[in-house]
mmCIF file of N, CA and C in Angstrom:
data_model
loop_
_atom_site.group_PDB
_atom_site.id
_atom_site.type_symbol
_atom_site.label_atom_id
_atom_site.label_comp_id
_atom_site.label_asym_id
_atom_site.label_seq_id
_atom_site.Cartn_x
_atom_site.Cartn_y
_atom_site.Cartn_z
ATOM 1 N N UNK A 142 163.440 153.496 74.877
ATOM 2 C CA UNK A 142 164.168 154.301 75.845
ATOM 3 C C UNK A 142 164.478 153.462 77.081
ATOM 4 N N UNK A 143 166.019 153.214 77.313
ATOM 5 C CA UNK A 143 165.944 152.486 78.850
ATOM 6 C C UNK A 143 165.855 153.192 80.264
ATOM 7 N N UNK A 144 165.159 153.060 81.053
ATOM 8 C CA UNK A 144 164.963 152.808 82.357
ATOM 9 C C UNK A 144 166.400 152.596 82.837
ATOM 10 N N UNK A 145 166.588 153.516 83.293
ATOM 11 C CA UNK A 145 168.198 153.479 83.988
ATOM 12 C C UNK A 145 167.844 152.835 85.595
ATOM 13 N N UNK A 146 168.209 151.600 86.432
ATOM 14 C CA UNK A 146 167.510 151.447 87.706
ATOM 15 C C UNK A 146 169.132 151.673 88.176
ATOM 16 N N UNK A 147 168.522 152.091 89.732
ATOM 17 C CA UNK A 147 170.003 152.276 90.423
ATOM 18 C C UNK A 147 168.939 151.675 91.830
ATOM 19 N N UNK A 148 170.427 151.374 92.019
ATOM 20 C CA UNK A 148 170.087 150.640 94.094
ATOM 21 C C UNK A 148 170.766 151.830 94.791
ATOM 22 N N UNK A 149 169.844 151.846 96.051
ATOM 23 C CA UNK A 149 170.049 153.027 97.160
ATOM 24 C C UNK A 149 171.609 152.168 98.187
ATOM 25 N N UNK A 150 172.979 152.995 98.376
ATOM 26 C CA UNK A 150 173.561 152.611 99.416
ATOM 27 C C UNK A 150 174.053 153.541 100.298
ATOM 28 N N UNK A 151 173.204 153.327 101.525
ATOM 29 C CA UNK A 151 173.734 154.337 102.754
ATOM 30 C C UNK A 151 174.875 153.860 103.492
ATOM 31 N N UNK A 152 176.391 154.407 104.275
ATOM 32 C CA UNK A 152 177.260 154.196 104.646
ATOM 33 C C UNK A 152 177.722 155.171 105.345
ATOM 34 N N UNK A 153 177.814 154.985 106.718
ATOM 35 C CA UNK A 153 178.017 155.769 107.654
ATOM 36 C C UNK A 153 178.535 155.469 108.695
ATOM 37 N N UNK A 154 177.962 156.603 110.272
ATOM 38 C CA UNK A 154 177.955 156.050 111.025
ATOM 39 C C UNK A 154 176.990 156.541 112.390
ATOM 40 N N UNK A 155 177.078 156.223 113.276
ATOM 41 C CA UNK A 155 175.525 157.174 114.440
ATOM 42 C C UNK A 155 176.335 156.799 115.614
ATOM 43 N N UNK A 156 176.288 158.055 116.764
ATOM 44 C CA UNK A 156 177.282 158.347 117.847
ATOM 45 C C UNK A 156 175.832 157.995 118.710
ATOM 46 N N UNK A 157 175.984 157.123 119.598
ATOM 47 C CA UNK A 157 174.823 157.449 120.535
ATOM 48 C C UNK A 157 175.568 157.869 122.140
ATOM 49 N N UNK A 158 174.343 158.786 122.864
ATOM 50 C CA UNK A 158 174.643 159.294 124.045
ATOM 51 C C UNK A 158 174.442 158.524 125.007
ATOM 52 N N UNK A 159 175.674 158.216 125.931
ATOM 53 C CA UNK A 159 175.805 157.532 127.380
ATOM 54 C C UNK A 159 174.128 157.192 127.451
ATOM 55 N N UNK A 160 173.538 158.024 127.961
ATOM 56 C CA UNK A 160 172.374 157.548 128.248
ATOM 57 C C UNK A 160 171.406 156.714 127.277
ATOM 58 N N UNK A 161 171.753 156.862 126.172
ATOM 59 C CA UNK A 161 170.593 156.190 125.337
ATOM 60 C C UNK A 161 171.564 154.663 124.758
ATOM 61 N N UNK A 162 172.614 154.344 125.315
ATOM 62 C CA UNK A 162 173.288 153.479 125.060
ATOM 63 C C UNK A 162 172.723 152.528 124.994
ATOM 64 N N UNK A 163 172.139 151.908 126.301
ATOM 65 C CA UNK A 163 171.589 150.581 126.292
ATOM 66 C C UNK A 163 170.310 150.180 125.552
ATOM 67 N N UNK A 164 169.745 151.178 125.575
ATOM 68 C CA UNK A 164 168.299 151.543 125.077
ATOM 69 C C UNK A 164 168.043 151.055 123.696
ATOM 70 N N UNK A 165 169.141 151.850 122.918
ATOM 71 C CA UNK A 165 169.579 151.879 121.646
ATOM 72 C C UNK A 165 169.851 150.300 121.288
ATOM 73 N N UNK A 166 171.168 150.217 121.983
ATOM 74 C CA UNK A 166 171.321 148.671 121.818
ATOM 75 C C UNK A 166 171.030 147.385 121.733
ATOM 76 N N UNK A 167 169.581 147.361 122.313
ATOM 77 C CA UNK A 167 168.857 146.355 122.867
ATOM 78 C C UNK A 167 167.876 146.736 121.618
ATOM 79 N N UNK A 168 167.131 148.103 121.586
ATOM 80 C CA UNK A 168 166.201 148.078 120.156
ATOM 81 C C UNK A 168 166.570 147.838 118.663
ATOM 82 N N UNK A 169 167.923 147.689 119.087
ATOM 83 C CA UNK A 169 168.808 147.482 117.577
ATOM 84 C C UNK A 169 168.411 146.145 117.212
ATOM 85 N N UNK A 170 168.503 145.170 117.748
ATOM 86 C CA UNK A 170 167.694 143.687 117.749
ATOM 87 C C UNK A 170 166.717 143.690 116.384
ATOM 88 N N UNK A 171 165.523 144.597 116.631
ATOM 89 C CA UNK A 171 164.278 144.755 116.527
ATOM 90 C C UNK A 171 164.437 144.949 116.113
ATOM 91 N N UNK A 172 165.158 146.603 115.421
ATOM 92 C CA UNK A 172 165.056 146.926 114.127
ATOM 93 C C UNK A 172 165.763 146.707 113.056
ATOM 94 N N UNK A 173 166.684 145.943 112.878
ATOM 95 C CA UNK A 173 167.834 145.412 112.189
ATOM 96 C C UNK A 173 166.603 144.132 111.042
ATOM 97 N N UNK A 174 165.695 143.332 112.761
ATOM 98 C CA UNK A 174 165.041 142.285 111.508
ATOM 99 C C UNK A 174 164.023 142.519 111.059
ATOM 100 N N UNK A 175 163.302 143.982 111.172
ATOM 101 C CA UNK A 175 162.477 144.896 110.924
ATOM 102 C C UNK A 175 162.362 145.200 109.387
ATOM 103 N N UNK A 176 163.878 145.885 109.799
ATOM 104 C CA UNK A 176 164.188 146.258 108.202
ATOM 105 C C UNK A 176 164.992 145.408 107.274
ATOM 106 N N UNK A 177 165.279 143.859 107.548
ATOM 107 C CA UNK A 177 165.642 143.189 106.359
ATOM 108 C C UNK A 177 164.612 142.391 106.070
ATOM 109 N N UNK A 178 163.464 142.197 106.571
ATOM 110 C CA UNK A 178 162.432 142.324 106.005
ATOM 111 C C UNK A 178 161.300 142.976 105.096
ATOM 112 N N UNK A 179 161.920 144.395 105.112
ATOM 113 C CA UNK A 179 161.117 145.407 103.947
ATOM 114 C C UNK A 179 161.262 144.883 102.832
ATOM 115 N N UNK A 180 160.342 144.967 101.947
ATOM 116 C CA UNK A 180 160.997 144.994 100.619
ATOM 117 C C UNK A 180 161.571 145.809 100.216
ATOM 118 N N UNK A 181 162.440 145.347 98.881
ATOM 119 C CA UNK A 181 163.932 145.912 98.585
ATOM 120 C C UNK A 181 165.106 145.752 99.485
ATOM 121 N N UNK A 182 165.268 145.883 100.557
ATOM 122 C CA UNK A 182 166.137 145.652 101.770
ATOM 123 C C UNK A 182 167.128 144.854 101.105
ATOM 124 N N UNK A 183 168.237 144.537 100.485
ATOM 125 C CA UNK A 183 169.135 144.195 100.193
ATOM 126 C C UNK A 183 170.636 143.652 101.567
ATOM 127 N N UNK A 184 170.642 144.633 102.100
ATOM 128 C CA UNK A 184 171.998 144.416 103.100
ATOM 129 C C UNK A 184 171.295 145.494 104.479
ATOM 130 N N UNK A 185 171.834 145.178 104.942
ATOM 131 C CA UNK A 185 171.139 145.971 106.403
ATOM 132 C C UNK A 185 172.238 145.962 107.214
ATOM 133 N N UNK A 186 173.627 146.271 107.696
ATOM 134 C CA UNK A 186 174.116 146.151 108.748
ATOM 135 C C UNK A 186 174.665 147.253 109.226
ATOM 136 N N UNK A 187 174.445 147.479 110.959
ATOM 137 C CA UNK A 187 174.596 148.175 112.065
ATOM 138 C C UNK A 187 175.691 147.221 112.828
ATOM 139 N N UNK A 188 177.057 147.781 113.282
ATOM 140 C CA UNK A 188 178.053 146.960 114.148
ATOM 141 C C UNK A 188 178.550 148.198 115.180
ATOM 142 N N UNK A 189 178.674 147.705 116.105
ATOM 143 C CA UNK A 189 179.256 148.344 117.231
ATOM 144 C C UNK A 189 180.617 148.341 117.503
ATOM 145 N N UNK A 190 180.843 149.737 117.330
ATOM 146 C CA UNK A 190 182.585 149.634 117.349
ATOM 147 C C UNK A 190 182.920 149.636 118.759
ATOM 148 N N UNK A 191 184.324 148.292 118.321
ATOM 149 C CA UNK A 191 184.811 147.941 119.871
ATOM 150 C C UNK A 191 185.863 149.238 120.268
ATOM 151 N N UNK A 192 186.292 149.751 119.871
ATOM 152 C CA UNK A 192 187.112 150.904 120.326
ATOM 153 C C UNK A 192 186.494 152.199 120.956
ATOM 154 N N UNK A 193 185.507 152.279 120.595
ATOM 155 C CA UNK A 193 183.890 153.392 120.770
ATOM 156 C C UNK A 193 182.797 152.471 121.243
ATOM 157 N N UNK A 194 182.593 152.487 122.161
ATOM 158 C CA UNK A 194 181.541 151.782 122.073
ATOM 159 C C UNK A 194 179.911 152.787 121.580
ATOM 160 N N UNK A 195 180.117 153.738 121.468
ATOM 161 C CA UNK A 195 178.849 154.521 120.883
ATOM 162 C C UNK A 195 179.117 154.887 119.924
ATOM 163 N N UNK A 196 179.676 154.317 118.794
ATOM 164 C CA UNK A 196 179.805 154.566 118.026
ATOM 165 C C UNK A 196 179.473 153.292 116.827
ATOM 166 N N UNK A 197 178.283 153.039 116.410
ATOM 167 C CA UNK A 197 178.384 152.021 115.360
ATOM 168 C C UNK A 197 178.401 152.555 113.757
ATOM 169 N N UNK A 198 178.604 151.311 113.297
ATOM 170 C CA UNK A 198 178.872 151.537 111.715
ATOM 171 C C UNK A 198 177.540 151.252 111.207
ATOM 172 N N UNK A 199 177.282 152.194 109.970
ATOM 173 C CA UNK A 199 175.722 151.484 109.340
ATOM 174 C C UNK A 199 176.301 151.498 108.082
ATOM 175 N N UNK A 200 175.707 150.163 107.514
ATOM 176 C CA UNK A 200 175.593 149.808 105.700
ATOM 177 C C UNK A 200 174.175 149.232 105.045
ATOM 178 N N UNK A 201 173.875 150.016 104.233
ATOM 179 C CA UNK A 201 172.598 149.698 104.129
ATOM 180 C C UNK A 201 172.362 149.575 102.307
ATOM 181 N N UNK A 202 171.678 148.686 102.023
ATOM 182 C CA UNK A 202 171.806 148.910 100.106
ATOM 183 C C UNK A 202 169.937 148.378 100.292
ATOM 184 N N UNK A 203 169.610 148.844 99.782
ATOM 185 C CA UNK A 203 168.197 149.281 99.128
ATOM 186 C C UNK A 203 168.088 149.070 97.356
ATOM 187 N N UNK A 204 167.373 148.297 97.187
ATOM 188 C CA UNK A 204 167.035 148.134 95.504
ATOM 189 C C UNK A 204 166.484 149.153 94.567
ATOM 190 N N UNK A 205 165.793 150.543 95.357
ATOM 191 C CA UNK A 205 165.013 151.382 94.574
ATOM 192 C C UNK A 205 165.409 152.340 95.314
ATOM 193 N N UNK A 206 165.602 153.537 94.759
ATOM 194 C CA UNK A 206 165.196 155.151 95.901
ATOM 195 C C UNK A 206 163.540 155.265 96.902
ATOM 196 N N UNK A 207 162.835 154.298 95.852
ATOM 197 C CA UNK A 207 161.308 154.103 96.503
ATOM 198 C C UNK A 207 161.022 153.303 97.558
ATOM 199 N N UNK A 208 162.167 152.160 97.971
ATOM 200 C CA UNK A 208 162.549 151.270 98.949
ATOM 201 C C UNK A 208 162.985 151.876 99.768
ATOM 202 N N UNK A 209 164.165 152.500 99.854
ATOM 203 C CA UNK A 209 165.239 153.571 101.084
ATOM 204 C C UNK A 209 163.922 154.220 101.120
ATOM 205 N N UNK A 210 163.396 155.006 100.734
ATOM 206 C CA UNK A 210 161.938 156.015 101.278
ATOM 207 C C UNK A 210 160.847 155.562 102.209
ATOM 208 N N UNK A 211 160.568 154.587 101.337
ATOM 209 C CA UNK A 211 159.791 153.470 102.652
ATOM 210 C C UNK A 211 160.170 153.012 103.762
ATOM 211 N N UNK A 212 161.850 152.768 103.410
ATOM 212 C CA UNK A 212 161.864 152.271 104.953
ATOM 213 C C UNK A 212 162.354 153.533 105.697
ATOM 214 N N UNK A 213 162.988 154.692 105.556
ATOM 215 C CA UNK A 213 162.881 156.101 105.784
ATOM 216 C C UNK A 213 161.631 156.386 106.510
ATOM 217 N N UNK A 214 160.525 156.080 105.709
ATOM 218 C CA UNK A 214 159.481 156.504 106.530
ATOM 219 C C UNK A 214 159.081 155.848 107.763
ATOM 220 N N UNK A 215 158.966 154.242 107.379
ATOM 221 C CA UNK A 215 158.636 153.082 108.643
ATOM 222 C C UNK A 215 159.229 153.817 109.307
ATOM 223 N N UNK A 216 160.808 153.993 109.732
ATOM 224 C CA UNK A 216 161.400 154.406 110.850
ATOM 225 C C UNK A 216 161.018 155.333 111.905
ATOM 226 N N UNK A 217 160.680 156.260 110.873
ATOM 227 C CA UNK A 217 160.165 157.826 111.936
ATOM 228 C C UNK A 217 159.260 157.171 112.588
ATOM 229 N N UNK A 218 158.279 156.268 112.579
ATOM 230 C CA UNK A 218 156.938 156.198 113.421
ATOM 231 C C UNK A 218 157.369 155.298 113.891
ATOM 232 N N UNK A 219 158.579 154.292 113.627
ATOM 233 C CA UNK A 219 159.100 152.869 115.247
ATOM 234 C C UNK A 219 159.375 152.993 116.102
ATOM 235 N N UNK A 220 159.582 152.291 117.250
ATOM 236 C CA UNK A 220 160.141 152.417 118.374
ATOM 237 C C UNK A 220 161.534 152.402 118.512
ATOM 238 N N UNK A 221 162.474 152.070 117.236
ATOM 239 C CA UNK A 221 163.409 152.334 116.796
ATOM 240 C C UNK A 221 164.091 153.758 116.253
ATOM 241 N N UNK A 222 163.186 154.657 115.496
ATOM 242 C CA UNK A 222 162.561 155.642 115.915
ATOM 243 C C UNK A 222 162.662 156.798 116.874
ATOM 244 N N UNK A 223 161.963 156.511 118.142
ATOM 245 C CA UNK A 223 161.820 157.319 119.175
ATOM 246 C C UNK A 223 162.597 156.720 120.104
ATOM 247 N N UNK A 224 163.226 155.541 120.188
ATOM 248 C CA UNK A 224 164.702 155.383 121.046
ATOM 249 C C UNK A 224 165.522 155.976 120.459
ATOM 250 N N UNK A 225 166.036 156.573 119.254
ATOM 251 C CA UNK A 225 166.941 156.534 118.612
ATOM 252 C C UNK A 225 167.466 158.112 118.163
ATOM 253 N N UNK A 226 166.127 159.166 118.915
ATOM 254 C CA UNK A 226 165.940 160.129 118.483
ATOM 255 C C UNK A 226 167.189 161.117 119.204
ATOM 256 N N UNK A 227 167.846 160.717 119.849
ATOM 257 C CA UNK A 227 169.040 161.697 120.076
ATOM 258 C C UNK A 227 170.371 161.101 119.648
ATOM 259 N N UNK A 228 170.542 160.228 118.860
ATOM 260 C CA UNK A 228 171.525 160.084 117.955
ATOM 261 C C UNK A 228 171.989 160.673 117.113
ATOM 262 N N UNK A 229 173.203 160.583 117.094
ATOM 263 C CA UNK A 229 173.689 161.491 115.916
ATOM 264 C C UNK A 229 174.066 160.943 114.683
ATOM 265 N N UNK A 230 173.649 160.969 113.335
ATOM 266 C CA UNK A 230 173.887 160.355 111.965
ATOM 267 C C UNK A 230 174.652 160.825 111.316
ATOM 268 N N UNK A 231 175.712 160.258 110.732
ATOM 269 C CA UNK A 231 176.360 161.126 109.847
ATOM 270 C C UNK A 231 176.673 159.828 108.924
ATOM 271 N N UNK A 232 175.587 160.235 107.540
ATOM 272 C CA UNK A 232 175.604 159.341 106.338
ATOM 273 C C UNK A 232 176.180 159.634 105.575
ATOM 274 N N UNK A 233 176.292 158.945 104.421
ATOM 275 C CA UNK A 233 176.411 159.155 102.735
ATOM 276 C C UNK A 233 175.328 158.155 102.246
ATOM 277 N N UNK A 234 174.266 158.774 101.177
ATOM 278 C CA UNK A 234 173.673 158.418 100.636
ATOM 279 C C UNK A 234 173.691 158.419 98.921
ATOM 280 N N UNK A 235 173.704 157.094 98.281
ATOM 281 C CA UNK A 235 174.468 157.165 97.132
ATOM 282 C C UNK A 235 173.651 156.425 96.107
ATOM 283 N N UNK A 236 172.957 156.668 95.210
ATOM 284 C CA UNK A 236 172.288 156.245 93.952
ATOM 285 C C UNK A 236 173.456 155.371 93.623
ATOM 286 N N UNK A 237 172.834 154.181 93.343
ATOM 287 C CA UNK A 237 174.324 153.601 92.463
ATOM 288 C C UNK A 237 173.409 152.791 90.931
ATOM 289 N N UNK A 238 174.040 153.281 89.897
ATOM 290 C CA UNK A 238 172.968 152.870 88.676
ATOM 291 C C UNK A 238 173.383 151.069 88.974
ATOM 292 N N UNK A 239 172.169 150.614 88.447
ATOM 293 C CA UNK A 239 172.611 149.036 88.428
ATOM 294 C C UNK A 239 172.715 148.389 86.807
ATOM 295 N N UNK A 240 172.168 149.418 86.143
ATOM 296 C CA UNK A 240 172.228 148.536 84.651
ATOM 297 C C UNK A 240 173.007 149.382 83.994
#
């Protein structure tokens, strides 16, 4: 019987508020090499749109659903985290089979 594996890819984007602008921006650093360090972590990128400036793009590909979960979880308890907590997310999260 095969084992169907699929990689996790999130694609979106997160509005942050005037006030948490800089905050945000500066912890983005941190958590960007945070999380391409997890395992599974495949692609990791957060860009700041020049037309918006509170407005960045996220792309994220994860090797397992058990990888995106882990690092799902790391997050809630970072300081990435609790700077980040009045942002607004608006994802797509997408199983993609790999074999």
């Amino acid at each position: 019987m095969d084992v169907i594996m699929s990689k996790v890819i999130l694609q979106g984007h997160i509005l942050v508020p005037d006030n948490d602008l800089k905050a945000v921006t500066q912890a983005l650093v941190v958590h960007k090499e945070l999380t391409l360090e997890e395992p599974g972590c495949i692609v990791f990128r957060v860009s700041q749109s020049t037309l918006q400036p509170n407005r960045f793009e996220v792309y994220e590909e994860f090797t397992s659903r058990e990888a995106f979960e882990a690092h799902q979880q790391r997050v809630k308890t970072s300081e990435w985290g609790d700077i980040s907590k009045n942002v607004t997310r608006h994802y797509q999260v997408t199983d993609v089979p790999t074999s």
